[in-house]
Short mmCIF file of C-alpha atoms and ligand atoms in Angstrom, two decimals:
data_model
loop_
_atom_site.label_atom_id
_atom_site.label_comp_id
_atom_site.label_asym_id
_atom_site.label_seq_id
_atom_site.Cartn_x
_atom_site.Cartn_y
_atom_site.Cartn_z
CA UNK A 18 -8.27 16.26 28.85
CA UNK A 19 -9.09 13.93 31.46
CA UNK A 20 -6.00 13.19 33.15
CA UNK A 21 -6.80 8.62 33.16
CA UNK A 22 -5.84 9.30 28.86
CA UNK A 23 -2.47 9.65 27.30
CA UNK A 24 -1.33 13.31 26.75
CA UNK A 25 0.52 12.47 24.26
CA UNK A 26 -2.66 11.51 22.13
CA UNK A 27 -4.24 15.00 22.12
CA UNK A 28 -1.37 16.22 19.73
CA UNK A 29 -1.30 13.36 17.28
CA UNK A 30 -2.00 13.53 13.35
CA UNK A 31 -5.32 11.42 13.18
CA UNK A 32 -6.05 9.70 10.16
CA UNK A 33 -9.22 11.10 8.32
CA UNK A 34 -10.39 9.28 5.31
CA UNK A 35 -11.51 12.25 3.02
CA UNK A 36 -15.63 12.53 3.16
CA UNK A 37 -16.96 11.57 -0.08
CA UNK A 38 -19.64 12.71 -1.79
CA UNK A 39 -21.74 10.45 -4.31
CA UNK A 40 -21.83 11.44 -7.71
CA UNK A 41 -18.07 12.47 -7.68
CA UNK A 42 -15.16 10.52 -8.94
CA UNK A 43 -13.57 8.69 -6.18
CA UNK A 44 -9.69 9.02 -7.36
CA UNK A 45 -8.10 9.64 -3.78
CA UNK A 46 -7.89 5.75 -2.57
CA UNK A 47 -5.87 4.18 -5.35
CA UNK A 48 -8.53 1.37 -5.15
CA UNK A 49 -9.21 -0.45 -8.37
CA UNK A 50 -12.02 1.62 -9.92
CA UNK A 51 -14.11 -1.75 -10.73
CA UNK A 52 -15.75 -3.91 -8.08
CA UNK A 53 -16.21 -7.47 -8.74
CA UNK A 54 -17.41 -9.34 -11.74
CA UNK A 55 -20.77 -9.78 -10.70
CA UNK A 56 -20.73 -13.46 -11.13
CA UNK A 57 -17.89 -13.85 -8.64
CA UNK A 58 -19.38 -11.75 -6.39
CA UNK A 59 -22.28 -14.30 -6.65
CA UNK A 60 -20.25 -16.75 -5.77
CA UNK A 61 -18.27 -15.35 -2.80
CA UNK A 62 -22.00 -14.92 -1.26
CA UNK A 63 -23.32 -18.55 -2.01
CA UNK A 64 -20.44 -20.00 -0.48
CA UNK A 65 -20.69 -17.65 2.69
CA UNK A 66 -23.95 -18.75 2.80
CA UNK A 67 -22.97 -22.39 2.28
CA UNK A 68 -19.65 -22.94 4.42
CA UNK A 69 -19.71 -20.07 6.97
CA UNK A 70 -21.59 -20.22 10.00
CA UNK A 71 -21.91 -16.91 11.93
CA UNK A 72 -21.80 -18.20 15.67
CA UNK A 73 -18.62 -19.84 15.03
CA UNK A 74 -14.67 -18.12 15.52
CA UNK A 75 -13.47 -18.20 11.71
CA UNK A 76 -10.01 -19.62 11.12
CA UNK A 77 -7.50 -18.24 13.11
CA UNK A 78 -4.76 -20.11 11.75
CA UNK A 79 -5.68 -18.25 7.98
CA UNK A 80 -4.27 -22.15 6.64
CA UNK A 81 -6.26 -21.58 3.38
CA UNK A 82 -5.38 -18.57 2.28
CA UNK A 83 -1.67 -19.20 3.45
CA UNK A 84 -1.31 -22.00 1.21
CA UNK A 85 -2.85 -20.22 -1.70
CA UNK A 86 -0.75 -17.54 -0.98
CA UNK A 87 2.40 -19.76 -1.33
CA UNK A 88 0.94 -21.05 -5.07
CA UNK A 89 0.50 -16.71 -6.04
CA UNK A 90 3.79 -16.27 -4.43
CA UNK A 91 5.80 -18.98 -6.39
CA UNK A 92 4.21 -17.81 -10.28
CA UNK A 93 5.31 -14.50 -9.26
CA UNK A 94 8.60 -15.63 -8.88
CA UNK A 95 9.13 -17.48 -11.94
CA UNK A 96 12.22 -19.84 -12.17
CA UNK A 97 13.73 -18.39 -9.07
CA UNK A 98 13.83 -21.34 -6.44
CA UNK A 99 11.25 -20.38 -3.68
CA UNK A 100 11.16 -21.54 -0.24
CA UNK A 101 8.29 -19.97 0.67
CA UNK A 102 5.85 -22.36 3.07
CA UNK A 103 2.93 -20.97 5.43
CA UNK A 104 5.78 -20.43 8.21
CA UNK A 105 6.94 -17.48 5.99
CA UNK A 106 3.64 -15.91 6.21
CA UNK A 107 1.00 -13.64 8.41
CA UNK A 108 -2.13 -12.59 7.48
CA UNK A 109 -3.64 -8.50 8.88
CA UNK A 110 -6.21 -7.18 8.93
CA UNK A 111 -5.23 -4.84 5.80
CA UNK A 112 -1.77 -4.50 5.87
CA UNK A 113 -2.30 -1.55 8.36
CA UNK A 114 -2.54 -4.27 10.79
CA UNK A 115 0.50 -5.85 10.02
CA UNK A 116 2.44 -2.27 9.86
CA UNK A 117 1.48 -1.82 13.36
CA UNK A 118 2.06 -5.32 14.23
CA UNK A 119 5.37 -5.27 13.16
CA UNK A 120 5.70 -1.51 15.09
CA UNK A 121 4.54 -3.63 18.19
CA UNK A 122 7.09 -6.51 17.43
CA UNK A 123 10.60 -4.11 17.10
CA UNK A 124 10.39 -0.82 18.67
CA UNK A 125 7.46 -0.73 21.34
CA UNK A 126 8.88 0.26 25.02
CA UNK A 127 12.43 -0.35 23.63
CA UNK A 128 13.47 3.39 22.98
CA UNK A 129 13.84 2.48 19.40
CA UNK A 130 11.93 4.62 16.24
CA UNK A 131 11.62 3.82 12.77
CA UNK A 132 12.99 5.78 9.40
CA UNK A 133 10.76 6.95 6.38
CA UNK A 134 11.62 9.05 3.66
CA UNK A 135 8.60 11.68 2.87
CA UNK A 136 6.66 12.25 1.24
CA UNK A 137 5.36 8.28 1.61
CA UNK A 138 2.47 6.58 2.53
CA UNK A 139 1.05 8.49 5.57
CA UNK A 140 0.37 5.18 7.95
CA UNK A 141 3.53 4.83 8.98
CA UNK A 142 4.07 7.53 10.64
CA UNK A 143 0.57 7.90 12.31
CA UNK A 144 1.09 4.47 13.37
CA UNK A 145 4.34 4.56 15.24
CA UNK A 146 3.02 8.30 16.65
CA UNK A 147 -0.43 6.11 18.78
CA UNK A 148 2.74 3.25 19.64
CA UNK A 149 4.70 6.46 21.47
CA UNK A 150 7.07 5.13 18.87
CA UNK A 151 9.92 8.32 17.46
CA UNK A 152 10.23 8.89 13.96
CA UNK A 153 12.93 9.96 11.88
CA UNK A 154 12.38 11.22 8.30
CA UNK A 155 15.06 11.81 5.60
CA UNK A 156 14.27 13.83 2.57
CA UNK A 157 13.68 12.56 -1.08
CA UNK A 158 15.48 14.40 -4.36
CA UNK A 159 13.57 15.67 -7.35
CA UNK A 160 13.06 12.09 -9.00
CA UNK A 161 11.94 11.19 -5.23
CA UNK A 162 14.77 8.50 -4.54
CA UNK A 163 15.54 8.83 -1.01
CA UNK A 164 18.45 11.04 -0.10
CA UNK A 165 20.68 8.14 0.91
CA UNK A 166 23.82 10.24 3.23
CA UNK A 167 21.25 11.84 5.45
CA UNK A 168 19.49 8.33 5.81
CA UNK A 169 22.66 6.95 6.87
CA UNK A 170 23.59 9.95 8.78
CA UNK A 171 20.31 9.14 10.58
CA UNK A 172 21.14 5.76 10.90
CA UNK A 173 24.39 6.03 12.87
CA UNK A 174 22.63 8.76 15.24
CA UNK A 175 19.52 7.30 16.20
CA UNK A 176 18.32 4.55 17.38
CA UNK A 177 16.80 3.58 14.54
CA UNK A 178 14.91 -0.27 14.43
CA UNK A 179 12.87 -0.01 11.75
CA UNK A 180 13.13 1.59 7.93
CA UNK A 181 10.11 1.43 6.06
CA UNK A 182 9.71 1.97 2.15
CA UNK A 183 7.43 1.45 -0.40
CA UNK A 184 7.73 0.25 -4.14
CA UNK A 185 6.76 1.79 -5.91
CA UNK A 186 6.35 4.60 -3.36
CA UNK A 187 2.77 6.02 -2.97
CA UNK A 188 2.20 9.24 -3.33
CA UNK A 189 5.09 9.64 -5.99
CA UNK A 190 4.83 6.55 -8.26
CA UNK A 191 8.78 5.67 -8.54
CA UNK A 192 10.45 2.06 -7.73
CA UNK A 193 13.35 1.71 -5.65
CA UNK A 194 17.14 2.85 -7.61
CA UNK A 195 19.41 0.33 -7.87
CA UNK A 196 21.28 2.64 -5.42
CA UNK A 197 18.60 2.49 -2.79
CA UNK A 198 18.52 -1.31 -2.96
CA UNK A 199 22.04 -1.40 -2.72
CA UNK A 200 21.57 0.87 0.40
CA UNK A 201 18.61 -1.42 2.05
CA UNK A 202 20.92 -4.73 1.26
CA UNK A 203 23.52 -3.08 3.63
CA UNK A 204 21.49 -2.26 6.33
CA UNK A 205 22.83 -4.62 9.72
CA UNK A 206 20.53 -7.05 10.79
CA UNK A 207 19.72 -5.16 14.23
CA UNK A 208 17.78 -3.03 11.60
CA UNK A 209 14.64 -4.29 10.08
CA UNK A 210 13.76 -3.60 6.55
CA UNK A 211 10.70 -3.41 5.16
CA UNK A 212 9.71 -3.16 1.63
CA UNK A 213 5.83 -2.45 1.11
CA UNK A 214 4.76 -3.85 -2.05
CA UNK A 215 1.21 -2.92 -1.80
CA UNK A 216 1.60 -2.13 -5.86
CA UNK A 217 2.98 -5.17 -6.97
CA UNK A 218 0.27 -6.43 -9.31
CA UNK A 219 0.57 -2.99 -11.08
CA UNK A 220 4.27 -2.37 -11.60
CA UNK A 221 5.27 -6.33 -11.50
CA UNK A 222 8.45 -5.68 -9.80
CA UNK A 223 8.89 -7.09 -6.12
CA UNK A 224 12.16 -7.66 -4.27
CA UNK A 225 11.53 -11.28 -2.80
CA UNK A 226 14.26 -12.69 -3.83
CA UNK A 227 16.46 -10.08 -1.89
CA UNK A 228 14.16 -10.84 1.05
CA UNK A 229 15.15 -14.90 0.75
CA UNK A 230 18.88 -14.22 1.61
CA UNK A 231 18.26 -11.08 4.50
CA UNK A 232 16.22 -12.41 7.48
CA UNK A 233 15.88 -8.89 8.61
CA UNK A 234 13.81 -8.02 5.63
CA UNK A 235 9.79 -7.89 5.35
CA UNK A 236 7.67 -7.68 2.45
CA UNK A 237 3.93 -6.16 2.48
CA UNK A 238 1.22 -6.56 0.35
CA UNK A 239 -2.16 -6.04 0.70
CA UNK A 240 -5.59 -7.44 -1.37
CA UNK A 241 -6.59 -3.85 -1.23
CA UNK A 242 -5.29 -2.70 -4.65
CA UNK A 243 -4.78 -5.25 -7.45
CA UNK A 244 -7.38 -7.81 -6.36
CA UNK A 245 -10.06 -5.18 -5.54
CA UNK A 246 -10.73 -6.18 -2.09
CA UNK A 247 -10.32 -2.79 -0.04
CA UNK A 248 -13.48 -3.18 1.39
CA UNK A 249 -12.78 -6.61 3.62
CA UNK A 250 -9.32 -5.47 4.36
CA UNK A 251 -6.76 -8.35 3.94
CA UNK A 252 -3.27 -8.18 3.63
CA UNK A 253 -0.07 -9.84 4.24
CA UNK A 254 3.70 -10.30 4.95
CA UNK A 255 6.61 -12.25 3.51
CA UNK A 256 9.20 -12.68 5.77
CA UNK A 257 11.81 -15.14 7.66
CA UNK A 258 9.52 -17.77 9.37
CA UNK A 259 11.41 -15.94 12.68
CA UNK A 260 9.79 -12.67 12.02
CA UNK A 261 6.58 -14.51 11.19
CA UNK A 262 6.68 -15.84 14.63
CA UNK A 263 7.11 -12.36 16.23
CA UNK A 264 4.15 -11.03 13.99
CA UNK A 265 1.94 -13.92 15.19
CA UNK A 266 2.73 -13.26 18.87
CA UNK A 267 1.27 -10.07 18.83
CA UNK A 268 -1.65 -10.00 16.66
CA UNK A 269 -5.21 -10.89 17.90
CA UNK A 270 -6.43 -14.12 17.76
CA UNK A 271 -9.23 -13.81 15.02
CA UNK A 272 -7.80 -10.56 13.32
CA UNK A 273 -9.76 -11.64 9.71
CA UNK A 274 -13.20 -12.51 9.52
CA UNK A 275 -14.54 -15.53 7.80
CA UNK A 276 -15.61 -13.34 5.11
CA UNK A 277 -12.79 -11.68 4.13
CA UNK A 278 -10.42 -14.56 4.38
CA UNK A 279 -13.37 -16.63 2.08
CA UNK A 280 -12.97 -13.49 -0.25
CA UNK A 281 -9.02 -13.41 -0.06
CA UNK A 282 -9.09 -17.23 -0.83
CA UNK A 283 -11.68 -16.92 -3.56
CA UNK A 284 -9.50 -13.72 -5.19
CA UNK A 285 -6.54 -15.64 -5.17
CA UNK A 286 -7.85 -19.01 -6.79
CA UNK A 287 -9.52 -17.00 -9.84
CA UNK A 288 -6.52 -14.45 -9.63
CA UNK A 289 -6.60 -14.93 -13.91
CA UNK A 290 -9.81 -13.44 -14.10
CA UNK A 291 -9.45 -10.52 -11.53
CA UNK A 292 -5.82 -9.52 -12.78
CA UNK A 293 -6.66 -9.84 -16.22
CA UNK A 294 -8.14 -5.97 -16.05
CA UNK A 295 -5.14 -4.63 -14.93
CA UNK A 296 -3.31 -4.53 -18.43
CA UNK A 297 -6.17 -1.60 -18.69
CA UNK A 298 -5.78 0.32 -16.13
CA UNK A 299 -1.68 0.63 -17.05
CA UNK A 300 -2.83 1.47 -20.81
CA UNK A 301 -5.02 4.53 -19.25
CA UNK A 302 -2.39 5.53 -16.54
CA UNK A 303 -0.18 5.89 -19.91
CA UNK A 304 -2.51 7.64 -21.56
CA UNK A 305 -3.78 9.92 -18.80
CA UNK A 306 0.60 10.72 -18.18
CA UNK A 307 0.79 11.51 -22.07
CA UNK A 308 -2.18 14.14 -21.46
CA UNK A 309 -1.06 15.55 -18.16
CA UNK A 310 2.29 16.12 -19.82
CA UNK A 311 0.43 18.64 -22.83
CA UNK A 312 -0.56 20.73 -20.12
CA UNK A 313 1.88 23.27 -19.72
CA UNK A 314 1.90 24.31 -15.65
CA UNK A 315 1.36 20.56 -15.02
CA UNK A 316 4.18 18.36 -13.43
CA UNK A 317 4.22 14.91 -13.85
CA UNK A 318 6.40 12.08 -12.90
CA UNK A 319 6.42 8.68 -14.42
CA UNK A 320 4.72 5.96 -12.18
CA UNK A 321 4.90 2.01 -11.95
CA UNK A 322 1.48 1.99 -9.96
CA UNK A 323 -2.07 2.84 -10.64
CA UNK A 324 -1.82 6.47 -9.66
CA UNK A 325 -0.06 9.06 -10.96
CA UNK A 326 1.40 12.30 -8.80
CA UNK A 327 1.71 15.85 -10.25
CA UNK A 328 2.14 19.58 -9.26
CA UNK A 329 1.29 22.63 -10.72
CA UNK A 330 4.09 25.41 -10.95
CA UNK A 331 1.59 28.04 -10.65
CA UNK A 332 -1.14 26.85 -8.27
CA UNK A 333 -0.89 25.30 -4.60
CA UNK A 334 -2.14 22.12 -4.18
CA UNK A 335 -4.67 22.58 -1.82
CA UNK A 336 -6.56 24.85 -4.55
CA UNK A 337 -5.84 22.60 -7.43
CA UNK A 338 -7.39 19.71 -4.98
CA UNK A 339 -11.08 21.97 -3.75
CA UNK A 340 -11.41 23.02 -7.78
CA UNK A 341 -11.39 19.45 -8.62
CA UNK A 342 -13.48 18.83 -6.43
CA UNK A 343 -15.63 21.53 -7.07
CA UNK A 344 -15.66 20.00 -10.52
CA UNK A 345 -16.60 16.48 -9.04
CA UNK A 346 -13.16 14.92 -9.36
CA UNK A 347 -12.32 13.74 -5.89
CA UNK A 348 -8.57 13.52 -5.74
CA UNK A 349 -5.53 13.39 -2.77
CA UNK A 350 -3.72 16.47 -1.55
CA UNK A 351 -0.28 14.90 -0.07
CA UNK A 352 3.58 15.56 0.00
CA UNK A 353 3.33 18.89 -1.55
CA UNK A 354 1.49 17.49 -4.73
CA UNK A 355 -1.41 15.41 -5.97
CA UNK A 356 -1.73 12.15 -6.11
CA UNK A 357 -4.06 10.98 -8.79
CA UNK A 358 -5.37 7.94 -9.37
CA UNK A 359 -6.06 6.05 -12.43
CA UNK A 360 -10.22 5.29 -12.60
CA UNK A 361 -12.14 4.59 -15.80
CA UNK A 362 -11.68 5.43 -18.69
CA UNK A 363 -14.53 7.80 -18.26
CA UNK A 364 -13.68 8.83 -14.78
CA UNK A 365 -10.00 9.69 -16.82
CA UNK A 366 -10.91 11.76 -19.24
CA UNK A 367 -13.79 13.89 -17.10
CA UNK A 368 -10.23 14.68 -14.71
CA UNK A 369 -8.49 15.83 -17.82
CA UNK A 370 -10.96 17.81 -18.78
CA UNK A 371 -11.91 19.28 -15.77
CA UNK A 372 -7.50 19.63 -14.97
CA UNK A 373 -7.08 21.09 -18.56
CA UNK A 374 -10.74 23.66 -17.42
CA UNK A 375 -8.68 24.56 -14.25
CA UNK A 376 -4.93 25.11 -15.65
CA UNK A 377 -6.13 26.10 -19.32
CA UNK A 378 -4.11 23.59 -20.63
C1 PLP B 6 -3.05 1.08 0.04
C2 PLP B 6 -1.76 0.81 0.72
C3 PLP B 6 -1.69 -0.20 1.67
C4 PLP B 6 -2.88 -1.07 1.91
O1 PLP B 6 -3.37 -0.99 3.14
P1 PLP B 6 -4.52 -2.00 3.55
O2 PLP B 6 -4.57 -1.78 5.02
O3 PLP B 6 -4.06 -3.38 3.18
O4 PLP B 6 -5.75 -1.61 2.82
C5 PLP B 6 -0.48 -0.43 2.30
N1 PLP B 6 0.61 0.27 1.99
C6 PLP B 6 0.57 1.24 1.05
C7 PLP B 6 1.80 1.97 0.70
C8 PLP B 6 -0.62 1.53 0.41
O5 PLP B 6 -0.66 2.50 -0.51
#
């Protein structure tokens, strides 16, 4: 290794998006399985072509989509009083961005690590690992709540800065307890929380109005998912317009093109028409859960997202995951289990029937 690079960098976990093959079902990403209405797609180009002009920086203030965001923000809220202005927001590249932005803003050269509880969503990890940046990882029980002692145990050991959950957690599918919120609300305020909602428009249930009385809490979500933008990688943060401030310091200047934050502000002002398939994809999730559950060596847990995670009590994942393949049903190996997600209707039933081929179910 040529001694001008970090050693440290040769031993790290890389992240490698799985390769995939055209003509298979793509059910590894937990992306929405439908692009655009092609009339809004229309539109998103004519007004690129009419209001963006290529040799100029786009907005690096993100004002539009900020105060758009504030409008999504408040509906989702319903009658709760929201105080929620532009100062309470940041805009990432993907929320990847802001994950490592917020890495960058708490624990970077400060001998301080974060604390997940695995299996979880894989970023995290990999992230802090390029930043030099130790992490700490309590275990989950079989309903995948985190084991709370040992995360306290943790806590009062290490120098812990940062804990970082998702709801509902991906791989597994499951909100947070009411004991694990409990937990989180008693966290001191030397340790920053953060909640990554990147499911919300799929299971409905966000804790912002936890976040509007703990300035040491953050809240992720990402356009990625629910408004079927994975491709131009937007995403954002909630949080105390202090942390915002942090988050701002250290981003780069134009971290969004034009493009995606035209798309992000076009997704969110026709937000009816884009969210209105979800409803869908929760009525096949059930469905595909109902049929997973009639096949006897399946395991499967009840999710609040659009993916579903299983095992099989005879077979090892990895083989489960290359059959399915095999069979043209891309899905993703992770945690011990697979983690499904919910396509088409079409794209559904071809993985039952190619699961039920596998397991004889
Ligand atoms: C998909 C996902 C994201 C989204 O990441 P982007 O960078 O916004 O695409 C973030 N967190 C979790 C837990 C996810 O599953």
């Amino acid at each position: 290794m040529l001694p001008c690079l970090r050693p440290d960098l040769a031993t790290l976990t890389v992240y490698h998006p799985q390769a995939r093959e055209l003509g298979t079902d793509w059910l590894d990403g937990n992306e929405f399985p439908l692009d655009w209405p092609a009339p809004l797609k229309e539109k998103l180009v004519w007004l690129y072509r009419q209001d963006i002009a290529n040799n100029r920086y786009p907005d690096g203030s993100h004002g539009e989509v900020k105060q758009e965001l504030c409008h999504y923000i408040h509906e989702g809220l319903g009658t709760t009083p929201s105080p929620i202005t532009p100062e309470w927001l940041t805009v990432g590249n993907g929320s990847d961005e802001l994950i490592r932005s917020l890495l960058i803003a708490t624990c970077l050269g400060q001998n301080a690590g974060i604390l997940i509880a695995e299996p979880t969503f894989s970023m995290y990890k990999i992230l802090a690992r390029t930043l030099g940046i130790p992490v700490w990882t309590a275990a989950r029980d079989e309903q995948f709540a985190m084991c709370l002692p040992q995360a306290t145990e943790l806590i009062n050991q290490e120098p812990i800065r940062v804990v970082f959950v998702v709801h509902p957690n991906s791989p597994t599918g499951n909100g947070l307890t009411l004991q694990e919120r409990e937990w989180l609300r008693q966290l001191p305020p030397k340790i920053l929380v953060v909640i990554d909602e990147a499911y919300f428009e799929f299971s409905q249930d966000t804790l912002l109005p936890d976040l509007l009385t703990h300035p040491n809490w953050v809240i992720l979500r990402t356009f990625s998912k629910g408004f079927r933008l994975a491709n131009l990688r937007v995403g954002y943060a909630i949080a105390h317009p202090e942390v915002i401030s942090a988050l701002e310091a250290v981003r780069l200047p134009y971290n969004l093109t034009g493009f995606s934050l035209l798309a992000a502000h076009l997704a969110l002002t026709q937000r009816r028409q884009l969210l209105s398939a979800i409803p869908e994809i929760l009525t096949e999730r059930e469905r595909l859960w109902a049929e997973l559950q009639k096949i006897p060596e399946i395991q499967v847990w009840a999710s609040q997202a659009n993916f579903l995670y299983c095992r099989s009590t005879i077979h090892p994942p990895a083989w489960l995951h290359q059959r399915l393949q095999e069979l043209g049903s891309l899905v993703r190996h992770t945690g011990g289990g697979l983690r499904l997600t919910v396509g088409t209707p079409a794209e559904n039933t071809r993985l039952l029937q190619r699961l039920r081929q596998t397991c004889g179910g």
